[in-house]
CSV table of C-alpha atoms in Angstrom, one decimal:
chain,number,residue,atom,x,y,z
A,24,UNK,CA,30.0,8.9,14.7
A,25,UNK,CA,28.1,11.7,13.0
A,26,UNK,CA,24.3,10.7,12.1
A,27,UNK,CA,22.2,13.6,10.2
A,28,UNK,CA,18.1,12.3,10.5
A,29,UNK,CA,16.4,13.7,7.4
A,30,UNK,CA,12.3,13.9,7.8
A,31,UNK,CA,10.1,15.2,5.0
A,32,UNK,CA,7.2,16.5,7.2
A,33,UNK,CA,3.6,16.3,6.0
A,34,UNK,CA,0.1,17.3,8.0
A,35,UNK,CA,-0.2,13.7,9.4
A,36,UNK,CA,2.8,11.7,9.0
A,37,UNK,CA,7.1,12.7,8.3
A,38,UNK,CA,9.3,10.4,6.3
A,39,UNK,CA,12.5,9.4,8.0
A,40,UNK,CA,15.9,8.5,6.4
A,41,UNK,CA,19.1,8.5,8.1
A,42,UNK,CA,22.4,9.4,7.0
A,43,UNK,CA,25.3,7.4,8.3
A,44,UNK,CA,28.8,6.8,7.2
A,45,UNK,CA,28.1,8.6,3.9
A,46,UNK,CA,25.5,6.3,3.5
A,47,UNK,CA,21.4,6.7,3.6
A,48,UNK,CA,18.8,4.5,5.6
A,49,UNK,CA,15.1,4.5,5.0
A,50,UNK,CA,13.7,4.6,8.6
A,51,UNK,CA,9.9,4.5,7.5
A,52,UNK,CA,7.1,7.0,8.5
A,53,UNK,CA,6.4,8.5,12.0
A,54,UNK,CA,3.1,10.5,13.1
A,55,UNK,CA,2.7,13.9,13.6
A,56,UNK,CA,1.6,13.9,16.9
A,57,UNK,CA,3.5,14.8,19.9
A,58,UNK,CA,3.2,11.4,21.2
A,59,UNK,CA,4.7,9.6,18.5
A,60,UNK,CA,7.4,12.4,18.1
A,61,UNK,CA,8.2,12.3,21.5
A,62,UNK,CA,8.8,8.2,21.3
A,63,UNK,CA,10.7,8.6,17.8
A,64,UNK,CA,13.4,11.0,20.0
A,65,UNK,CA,14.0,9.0,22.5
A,66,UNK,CA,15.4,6.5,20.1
A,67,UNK,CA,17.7,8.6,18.9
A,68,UNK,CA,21.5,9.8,20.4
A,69,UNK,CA,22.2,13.0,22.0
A,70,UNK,CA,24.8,13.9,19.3
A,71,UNK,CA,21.9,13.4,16.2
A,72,UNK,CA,21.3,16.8,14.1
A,73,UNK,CA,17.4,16.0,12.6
A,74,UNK,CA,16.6,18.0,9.8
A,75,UNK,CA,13.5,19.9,8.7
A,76,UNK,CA,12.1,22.1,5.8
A,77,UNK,CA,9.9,25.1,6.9
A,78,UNK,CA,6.2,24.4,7.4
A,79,UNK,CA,3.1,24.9,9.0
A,80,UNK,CA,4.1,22.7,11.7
A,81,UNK,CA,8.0,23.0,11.8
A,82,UNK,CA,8.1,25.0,14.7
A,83,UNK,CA,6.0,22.4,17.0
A,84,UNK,CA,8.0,19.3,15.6
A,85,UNK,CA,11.0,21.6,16.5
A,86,UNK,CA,9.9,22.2,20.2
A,87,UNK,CA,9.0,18.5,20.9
A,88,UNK,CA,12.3,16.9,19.4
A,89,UNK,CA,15.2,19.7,20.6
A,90,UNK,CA,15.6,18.0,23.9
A,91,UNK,CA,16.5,15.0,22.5
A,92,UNK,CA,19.1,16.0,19.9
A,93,UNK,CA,21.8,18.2,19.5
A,94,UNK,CA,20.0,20.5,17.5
A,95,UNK,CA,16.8,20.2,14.9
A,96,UNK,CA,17.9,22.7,11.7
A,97,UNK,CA,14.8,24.1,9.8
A,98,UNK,CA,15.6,24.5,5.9
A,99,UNK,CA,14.5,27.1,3.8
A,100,UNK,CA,12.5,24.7,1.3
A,101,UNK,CA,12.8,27.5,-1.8
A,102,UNK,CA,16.6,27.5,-1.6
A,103,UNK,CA,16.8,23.5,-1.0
A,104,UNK,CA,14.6,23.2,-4.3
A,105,UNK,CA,16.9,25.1,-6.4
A,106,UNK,CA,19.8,23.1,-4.9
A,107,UNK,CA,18.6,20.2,-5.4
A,108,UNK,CA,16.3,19.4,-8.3
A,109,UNK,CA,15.5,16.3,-9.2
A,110,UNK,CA,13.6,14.4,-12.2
A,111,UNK,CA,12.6,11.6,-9.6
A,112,UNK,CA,10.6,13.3,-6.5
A,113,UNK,CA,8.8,10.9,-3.1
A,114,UNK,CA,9.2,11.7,0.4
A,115,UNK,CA,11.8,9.3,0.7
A,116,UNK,CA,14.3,11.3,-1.9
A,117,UNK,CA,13.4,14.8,-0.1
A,118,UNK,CA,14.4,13.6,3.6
A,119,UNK,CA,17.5,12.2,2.2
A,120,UNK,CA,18.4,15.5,0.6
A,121,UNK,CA,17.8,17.6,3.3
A,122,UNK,CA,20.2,14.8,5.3
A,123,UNK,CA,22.5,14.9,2.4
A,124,UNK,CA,22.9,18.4,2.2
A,125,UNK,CA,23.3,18.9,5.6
A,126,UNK,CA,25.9,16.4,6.2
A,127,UNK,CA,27.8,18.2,3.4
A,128,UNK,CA,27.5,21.0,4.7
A,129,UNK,CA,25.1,23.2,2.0
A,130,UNK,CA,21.8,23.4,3.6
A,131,UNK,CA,20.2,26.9,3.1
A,132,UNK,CA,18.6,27.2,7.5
A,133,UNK,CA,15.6,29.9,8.3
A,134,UNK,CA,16.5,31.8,11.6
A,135,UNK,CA,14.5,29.9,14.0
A,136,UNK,CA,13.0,32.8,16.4
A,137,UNK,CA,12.5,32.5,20.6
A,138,UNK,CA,8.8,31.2,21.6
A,139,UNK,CA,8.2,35.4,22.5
A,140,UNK,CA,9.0,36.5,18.9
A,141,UNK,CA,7.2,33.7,18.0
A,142,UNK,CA,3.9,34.3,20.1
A,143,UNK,CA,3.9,38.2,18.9
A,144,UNK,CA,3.8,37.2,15.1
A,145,UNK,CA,1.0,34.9,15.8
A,146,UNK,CA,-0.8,38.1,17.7
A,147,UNK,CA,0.5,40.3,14.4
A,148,UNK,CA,-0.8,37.2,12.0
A,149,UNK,CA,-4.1,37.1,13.6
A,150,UNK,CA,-4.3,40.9,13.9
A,151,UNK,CA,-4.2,41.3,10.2
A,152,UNK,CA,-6.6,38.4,9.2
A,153,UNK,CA,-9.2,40.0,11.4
A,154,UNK,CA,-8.8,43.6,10.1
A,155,UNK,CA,-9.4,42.1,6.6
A,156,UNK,CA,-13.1,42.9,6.7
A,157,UNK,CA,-13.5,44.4,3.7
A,158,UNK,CA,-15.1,41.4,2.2
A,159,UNK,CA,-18.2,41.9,4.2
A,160,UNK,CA,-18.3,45.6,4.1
A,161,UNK,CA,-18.6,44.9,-0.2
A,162,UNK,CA,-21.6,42.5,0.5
A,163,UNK,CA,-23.3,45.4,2.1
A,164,UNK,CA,-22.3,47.9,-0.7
A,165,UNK,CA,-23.5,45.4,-2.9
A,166,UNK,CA,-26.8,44.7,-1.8
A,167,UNK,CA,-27.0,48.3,-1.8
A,168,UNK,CA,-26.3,48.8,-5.3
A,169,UNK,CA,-28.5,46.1,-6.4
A,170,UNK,CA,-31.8,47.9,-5.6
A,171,UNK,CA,-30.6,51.1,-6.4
A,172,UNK,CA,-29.6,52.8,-3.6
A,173,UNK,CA,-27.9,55.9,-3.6
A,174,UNK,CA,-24.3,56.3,-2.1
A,175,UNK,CA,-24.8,57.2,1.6
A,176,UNK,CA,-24.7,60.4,2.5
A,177,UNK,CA,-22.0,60.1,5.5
A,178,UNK,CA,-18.4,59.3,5.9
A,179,UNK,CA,-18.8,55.9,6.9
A,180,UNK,CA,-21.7,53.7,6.1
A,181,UNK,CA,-21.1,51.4,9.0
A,182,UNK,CA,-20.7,54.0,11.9
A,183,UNK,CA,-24.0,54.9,13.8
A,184,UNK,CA,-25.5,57.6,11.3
A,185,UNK,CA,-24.4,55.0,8.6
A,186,UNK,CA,-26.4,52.5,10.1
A,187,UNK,CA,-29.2,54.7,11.0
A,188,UNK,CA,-29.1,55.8,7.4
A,189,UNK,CA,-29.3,51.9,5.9
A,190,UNK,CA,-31.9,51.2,8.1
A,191,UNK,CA,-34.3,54.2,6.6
A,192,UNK,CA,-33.9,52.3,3.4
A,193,UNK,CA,-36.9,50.1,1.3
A,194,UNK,CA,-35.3,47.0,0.7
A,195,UNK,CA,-36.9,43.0,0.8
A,196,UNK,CA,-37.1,41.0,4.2
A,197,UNK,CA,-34.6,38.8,2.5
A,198,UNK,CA,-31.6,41.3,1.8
A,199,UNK,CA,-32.5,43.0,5.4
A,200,UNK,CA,-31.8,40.2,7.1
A,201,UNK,CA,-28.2,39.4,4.9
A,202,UNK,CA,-27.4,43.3,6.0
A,203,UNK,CA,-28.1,42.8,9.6
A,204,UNK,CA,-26.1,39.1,9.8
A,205,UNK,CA,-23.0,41.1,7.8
A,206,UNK,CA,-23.2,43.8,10.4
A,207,UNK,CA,-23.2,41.8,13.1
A,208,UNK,CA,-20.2,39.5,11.7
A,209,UNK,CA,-18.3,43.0,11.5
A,210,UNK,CA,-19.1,43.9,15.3
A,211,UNK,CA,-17.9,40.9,16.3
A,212,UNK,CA,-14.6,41.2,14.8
A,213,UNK,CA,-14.0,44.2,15.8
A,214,UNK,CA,-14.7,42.9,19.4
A,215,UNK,CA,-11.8,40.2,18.6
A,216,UNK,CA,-9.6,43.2,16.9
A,217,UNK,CA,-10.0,45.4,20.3
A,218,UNK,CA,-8.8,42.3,22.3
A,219,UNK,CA,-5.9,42.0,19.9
A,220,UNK,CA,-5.2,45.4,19.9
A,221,UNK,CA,-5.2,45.1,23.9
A,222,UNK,CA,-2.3,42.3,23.5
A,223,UNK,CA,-0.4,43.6,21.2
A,224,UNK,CA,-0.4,47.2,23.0
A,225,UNK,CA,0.9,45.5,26.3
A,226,UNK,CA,4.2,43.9,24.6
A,227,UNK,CA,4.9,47.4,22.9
A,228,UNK,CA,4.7,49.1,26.0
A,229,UNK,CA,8.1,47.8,27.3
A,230,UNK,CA,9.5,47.4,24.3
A,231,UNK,CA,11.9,49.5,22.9
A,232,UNK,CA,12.4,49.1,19.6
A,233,UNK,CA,8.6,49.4,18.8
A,234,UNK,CA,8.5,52.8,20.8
A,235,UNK,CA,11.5,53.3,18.3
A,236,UNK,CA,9.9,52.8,15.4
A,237,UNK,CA,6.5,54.9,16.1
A,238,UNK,CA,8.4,57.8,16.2
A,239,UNK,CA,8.6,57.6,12.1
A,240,UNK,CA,5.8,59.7,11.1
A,241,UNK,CA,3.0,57.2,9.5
A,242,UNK,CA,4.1,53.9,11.5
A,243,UNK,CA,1.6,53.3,14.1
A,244,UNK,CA,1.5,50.8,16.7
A,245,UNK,CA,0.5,47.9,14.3
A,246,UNK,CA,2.9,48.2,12.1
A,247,UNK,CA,5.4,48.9,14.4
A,248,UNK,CA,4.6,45.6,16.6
A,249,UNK,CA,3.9,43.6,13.1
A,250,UNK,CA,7.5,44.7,12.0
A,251,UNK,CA,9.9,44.0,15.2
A,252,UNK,CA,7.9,40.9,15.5
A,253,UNK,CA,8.9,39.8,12.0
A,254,UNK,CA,12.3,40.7,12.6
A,255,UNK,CA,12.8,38.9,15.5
A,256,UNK,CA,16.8,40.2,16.2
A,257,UNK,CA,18.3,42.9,14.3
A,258,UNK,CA,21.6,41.5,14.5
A,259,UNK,CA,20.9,38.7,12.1
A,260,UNK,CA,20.6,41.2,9.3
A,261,UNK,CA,24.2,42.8,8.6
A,262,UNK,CA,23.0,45.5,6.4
A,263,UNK,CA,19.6,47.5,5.3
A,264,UNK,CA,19.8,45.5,1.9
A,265,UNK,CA,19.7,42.3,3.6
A,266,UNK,CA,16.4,43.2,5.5
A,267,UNK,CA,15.0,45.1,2.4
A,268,UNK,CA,15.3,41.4,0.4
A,269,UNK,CA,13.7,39.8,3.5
A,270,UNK,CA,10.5,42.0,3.0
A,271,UNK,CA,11.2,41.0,-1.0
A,272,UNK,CA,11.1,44.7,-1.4
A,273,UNK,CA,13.6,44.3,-3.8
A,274,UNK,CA,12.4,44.0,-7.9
A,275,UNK,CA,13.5,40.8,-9.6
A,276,UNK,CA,16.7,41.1,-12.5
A,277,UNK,CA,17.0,39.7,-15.5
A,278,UNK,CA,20.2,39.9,-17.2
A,279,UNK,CA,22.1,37.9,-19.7
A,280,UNK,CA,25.4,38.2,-21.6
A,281,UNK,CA,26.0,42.2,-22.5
A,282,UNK,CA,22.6,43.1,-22.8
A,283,UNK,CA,21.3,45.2,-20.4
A,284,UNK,CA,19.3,44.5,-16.7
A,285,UNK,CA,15.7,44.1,-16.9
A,286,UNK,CA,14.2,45.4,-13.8
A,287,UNK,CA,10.5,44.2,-12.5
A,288,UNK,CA,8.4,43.4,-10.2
A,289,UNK,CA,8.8,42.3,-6.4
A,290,UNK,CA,8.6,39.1,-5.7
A,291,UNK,CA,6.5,39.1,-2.9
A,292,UNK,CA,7.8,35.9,-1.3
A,293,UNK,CA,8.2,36.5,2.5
A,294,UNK,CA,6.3,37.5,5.3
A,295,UNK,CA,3.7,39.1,3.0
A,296,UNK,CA,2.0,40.8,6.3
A,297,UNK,CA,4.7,42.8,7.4
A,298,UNK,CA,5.1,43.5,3.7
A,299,UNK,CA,1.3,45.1,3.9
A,300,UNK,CA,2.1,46.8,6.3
A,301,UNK,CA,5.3,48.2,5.4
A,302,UNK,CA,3.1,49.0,2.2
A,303,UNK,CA,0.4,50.6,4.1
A,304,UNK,CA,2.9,52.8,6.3
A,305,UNK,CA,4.2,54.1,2.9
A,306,UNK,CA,0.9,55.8,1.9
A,307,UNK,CA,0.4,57.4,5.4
A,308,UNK,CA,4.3,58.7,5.7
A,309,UNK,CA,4.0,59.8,1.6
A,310,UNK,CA,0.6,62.4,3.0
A,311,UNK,CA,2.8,63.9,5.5
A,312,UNK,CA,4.9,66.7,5.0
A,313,UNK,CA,8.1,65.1,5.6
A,314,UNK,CA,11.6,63.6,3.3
A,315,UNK,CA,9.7,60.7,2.8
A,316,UNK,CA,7.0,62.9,1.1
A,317,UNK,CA,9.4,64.3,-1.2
A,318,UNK,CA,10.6,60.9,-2.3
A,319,UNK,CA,7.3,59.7,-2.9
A,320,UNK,CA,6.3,62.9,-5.3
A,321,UNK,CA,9.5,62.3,-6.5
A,322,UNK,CA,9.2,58.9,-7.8
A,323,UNK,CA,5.8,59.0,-8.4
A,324,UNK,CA,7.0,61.6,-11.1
A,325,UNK,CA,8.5,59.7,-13.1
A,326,UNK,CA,6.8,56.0,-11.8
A,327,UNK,CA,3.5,56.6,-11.0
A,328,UNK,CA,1.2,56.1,-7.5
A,329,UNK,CA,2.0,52.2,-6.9
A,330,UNK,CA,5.4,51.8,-7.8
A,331,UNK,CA,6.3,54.8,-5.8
A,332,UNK,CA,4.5,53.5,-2.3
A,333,UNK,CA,6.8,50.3,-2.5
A,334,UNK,CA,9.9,52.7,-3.1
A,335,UNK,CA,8.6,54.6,0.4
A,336,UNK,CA,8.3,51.2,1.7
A,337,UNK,CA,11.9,50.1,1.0
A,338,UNK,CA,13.1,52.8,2.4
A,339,UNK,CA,11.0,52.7,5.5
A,340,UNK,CA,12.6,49.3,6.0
A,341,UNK,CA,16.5,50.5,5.3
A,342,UNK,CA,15.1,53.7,8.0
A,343,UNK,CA,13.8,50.7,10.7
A,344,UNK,CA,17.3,49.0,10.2
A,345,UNK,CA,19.2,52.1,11.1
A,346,UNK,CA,17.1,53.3,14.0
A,347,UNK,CA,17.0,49.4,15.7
A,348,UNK,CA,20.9,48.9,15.2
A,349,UNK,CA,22.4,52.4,16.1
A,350,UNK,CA,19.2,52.3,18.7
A,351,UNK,CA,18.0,56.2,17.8
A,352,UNK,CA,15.3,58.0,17.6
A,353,UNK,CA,13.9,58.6,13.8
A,354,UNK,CA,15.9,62.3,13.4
A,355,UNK,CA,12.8,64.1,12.2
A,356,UNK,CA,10.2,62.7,14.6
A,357,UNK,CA,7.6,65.0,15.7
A,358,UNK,CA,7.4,65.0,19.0
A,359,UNK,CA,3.9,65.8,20.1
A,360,UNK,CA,2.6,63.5,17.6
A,361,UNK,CA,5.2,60.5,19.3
A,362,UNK,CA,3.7,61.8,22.6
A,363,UNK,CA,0.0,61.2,21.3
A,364,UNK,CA,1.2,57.9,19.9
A,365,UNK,CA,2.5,56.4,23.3
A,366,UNK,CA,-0.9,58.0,25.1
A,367,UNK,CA,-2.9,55.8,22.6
A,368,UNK,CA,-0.6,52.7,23.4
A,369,UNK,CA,-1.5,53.0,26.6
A,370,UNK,CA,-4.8,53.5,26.6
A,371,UNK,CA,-5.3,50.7,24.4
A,372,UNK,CA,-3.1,48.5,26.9
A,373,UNK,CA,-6.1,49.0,29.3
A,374,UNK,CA,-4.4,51.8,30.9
A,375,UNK,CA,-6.7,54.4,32.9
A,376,UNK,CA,-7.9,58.0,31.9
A,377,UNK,CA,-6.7,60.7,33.5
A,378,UNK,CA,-9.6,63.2,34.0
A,379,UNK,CA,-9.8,66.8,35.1
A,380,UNK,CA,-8.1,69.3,34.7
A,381,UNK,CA,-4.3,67.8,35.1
A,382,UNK,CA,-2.4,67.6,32.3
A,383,UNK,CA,-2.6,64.6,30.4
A,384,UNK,CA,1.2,63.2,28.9
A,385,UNK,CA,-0.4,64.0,25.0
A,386,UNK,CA,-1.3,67.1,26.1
A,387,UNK,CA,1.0,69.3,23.9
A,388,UNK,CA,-0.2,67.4,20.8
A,389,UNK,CA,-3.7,69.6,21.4
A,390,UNK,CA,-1.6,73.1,20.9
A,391,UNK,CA,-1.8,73.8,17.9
A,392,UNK,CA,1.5,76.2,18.1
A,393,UNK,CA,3.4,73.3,18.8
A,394,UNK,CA,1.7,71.5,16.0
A,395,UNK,CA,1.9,74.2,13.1
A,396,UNK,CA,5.6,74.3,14.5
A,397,UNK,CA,6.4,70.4,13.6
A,398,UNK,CA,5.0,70.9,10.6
A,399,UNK,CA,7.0,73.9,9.8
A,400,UNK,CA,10.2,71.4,10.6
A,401,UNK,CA,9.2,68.5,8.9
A,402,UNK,CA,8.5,71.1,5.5
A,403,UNK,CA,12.4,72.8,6.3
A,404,UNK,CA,13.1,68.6,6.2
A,405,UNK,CA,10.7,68.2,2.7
A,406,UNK,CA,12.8,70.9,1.4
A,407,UNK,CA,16.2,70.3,2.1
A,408,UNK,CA,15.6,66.7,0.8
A,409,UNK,CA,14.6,67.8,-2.7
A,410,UNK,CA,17.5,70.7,-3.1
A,411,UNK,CA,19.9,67.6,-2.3
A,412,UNK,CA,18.3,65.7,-4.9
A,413,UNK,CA,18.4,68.5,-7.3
A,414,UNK,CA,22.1,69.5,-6.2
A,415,UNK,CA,23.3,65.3,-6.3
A,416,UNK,CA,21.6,65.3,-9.8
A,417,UNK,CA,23.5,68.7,-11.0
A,418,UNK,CA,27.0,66.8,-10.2
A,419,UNK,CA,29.4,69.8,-9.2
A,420,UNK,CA,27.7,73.1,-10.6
A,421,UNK,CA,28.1,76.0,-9.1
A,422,UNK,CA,24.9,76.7,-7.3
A,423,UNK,CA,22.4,78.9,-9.1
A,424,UNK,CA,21.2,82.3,-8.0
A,425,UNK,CA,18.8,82.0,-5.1
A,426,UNK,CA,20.1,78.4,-3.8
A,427,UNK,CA,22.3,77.6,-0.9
A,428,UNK,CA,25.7,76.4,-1.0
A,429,UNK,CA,27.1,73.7,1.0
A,430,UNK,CA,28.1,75.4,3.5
A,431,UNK,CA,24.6,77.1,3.8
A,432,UNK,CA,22.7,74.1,3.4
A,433,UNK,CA,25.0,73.2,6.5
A,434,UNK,CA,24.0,76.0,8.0
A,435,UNK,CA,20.2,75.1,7.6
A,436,UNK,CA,20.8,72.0,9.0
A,437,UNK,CA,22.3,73.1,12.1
A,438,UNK,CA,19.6,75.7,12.4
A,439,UNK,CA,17.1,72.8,12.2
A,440,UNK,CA,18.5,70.8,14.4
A,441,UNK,CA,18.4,73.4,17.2
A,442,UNK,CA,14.7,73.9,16.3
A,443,UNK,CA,14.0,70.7,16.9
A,444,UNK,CA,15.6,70.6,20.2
A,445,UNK,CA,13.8,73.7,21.5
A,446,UNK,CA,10.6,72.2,20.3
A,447,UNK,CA,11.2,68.6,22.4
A,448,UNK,CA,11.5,71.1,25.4
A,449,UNK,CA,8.6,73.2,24.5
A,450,UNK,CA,6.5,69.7,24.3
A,451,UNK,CA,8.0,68.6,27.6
A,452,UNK,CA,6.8,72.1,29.2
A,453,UNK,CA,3.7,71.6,27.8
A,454,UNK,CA,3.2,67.7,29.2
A,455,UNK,CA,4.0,69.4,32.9
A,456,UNK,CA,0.9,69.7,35.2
């Protein structure tokens, strides 16, 4: 006999119903607590499937009841809402839809990641809740601006001549001491963020598929740890499209009858931290010289600055899903900066200095040959991208005067290619003592 347990949880307390036999059985309430959990699966059979929607606390109910059960399914609670609407709504009526619909065989599940993948995005959560500091740097600003001061003078207002600089200023005992207490709030995360950082360095270290993904020019080791950490595995994702619409990098369509598709904004349901991020990679990969520079200018064109970052950003994420499933290397990596990238991964996973006069493994991103050298590679890749563009948007045409053919282009290519082997060995060379 097949028995589907249905439970609506809340903070404190989960509503049970039961489906048996087709039929549904209020079971009452149960607390949120793993003692009470623990005692509500023991009454129950080794066979039972329990049901849950995604929360807050899914994961932990999850944890304590799976020994007891089968399995314990977490729903997607958007999809199970547009399933199943309905003009009557109590806990009761949601646990025995998310029984129903399992029992039938409809429920929309979540991927349910392994307590590793789970433990890095709570590193990656908390990671970007404490970089979010810009709150308090604005308090300073504004006190600032209140009495008149002028704009500091330096880069950074909050580094040492910054600070030097603020403290030179006339302002009351009152809005002195607001200053100071802001300051100190800001050193103290950034004690919390270098701890953080620490963590999150270690697990990146031996993994692969972050090391993977900081070879894209712009993706550093935050965003590369914040995004394999909200994939969990690649595998679950069959195509780019499918990991694009996780993100909700996708715009929303509105179309009806034979008129034509409206196009708008993303939705930005989702991990909306890995979407930041993914975001925030954009406007460092569209600065560098680079393909994804010469998408960006090109949508930007026609789009403007902010539509043409969460293009870049799409198709950073259709670029991670490539490089994690056919398990490559990003083909236009530079590899001095990659070098300098895994040196800084290091040393932020506590790692020690090398000193004197040995050659250190980033040591070929301080030759500037070698540098101007990427850069010329990555412009060759800038360029190639746009006559593509231009020669996909010309259809067939002959090519005009001054512009490669395809088998030219092909030529370039290959040319390319070799360059960019010669200039992995010249960086190898360079990393030798």
């Amino acid at each position: 006999m097949r028995r589907v347990i249905g439970i609506d949880v809340h903070r404190t307390f989960g509503e049970v119903v039961f489906w048996e036999n087709g039929r549904l059985r209020h079971a009452g309430r149960i607390d949120m607590t793993r003692t009470a959990l623990e005692g509500f699966g023991k009454i129950l059979l080794a066979g039972d499937e329990v049901v849950i929607e995604a929360t807050g606390n899914s994961m932990a109910v999850s944890r304590v009841l799976t020994p007891f059960v089968a399995r314990v399914i977490i729903a997607n609670p958007l999809q199970v809402k547009a399933i199943a609407q309905a003009h009557v709504k109590t806990d009761k009526i949601d646990a025995g839809t998310l029984a129903s619909l399992q029992a039938a065989g409809y429920l929309p599940q979540i991927w349910t990641p392994d307590p590793e993948t789970e433990r890095k995005r709570r590193l990656v959560t908390r990671r970007y809740q404490v970089v979010r500091r810009t709150r308090l740097k604005n308090e300073v600003h504004s006190i600032l601006h209140a009495h008149l001061i002028p704009k500091c003078p330096h880069a950074d207002l909050f580094n040492a001549r910054g600070r030097a600089w603020v403290a030179a200023q006339q302002l009351p005992d009152d809005e002195r001491a607001a200053i100071d207490q802001h300051v100190r709030e800001l050193d103290r995360l950034a004690e919390d963020l270098a701890l953080l950082d620490r963590e999150i360095a270690r697990d990146a270290i031996e993994d692969s598929a972050a090391n993977r993904l900081m070879t894209i020019t712009g993706v550093n080791l935050a965003v590369a740890a914040g995004i394999v950490a909200a994939i969990g595995d690649i595998s679950r994702f069959s195509s780019p499209q499918k990991l694009v619409s996780y993100f909700e990098l996708t715009p929303r369509v509105r179309q009806s009858g034979l008129g034509a598709a409206h196009h708008g904004r993303i939705s930005k349901i989702g991990r909306s931290h890995a979407r930041a991020m993914l975001v925030a990679a954009a406007w460092a990969a569209a600065k560098a010289t680079g393909p994804l520079h010469a998408f960006f200018v090109r949508i930007r064109a026609r789009r403007g600055h902010q539509i043409a970052a969460v293009a870049v950003a799409r198709n950073l994420t259709v670029l991670c899903w490539h490089l994690l499933t056919k398990g490559e290397d990003y083909l236009w990596a530079r590899p001095a900066l990659v070098a300098n990238k895994t040196r800084a991964m290091q040393l932020q996973a506590g790692h020690p200095q090398q000193k004197g006069n040995r050659r250190g493994p980033a040591y070929a991103y301080n030759m500037k040959a070698l540098r101007d050298c990427e850069m010329l590679i990555a412009a060759q890749a800038e360029q190639s991208t746009n006559d593509s563009c231009r020669n996909g948007s010309r259809g067939t045409q002959k090519p005009a005067r001054g512009r490669l053919s395809s088998a030219g282009q092909n030529r370039q290519s290959g040319d390319a290619c070799s360059r960019r082997v010669t200039l992995r060995h010249e960086v190898a060379r360079a990393q030798q003592p």
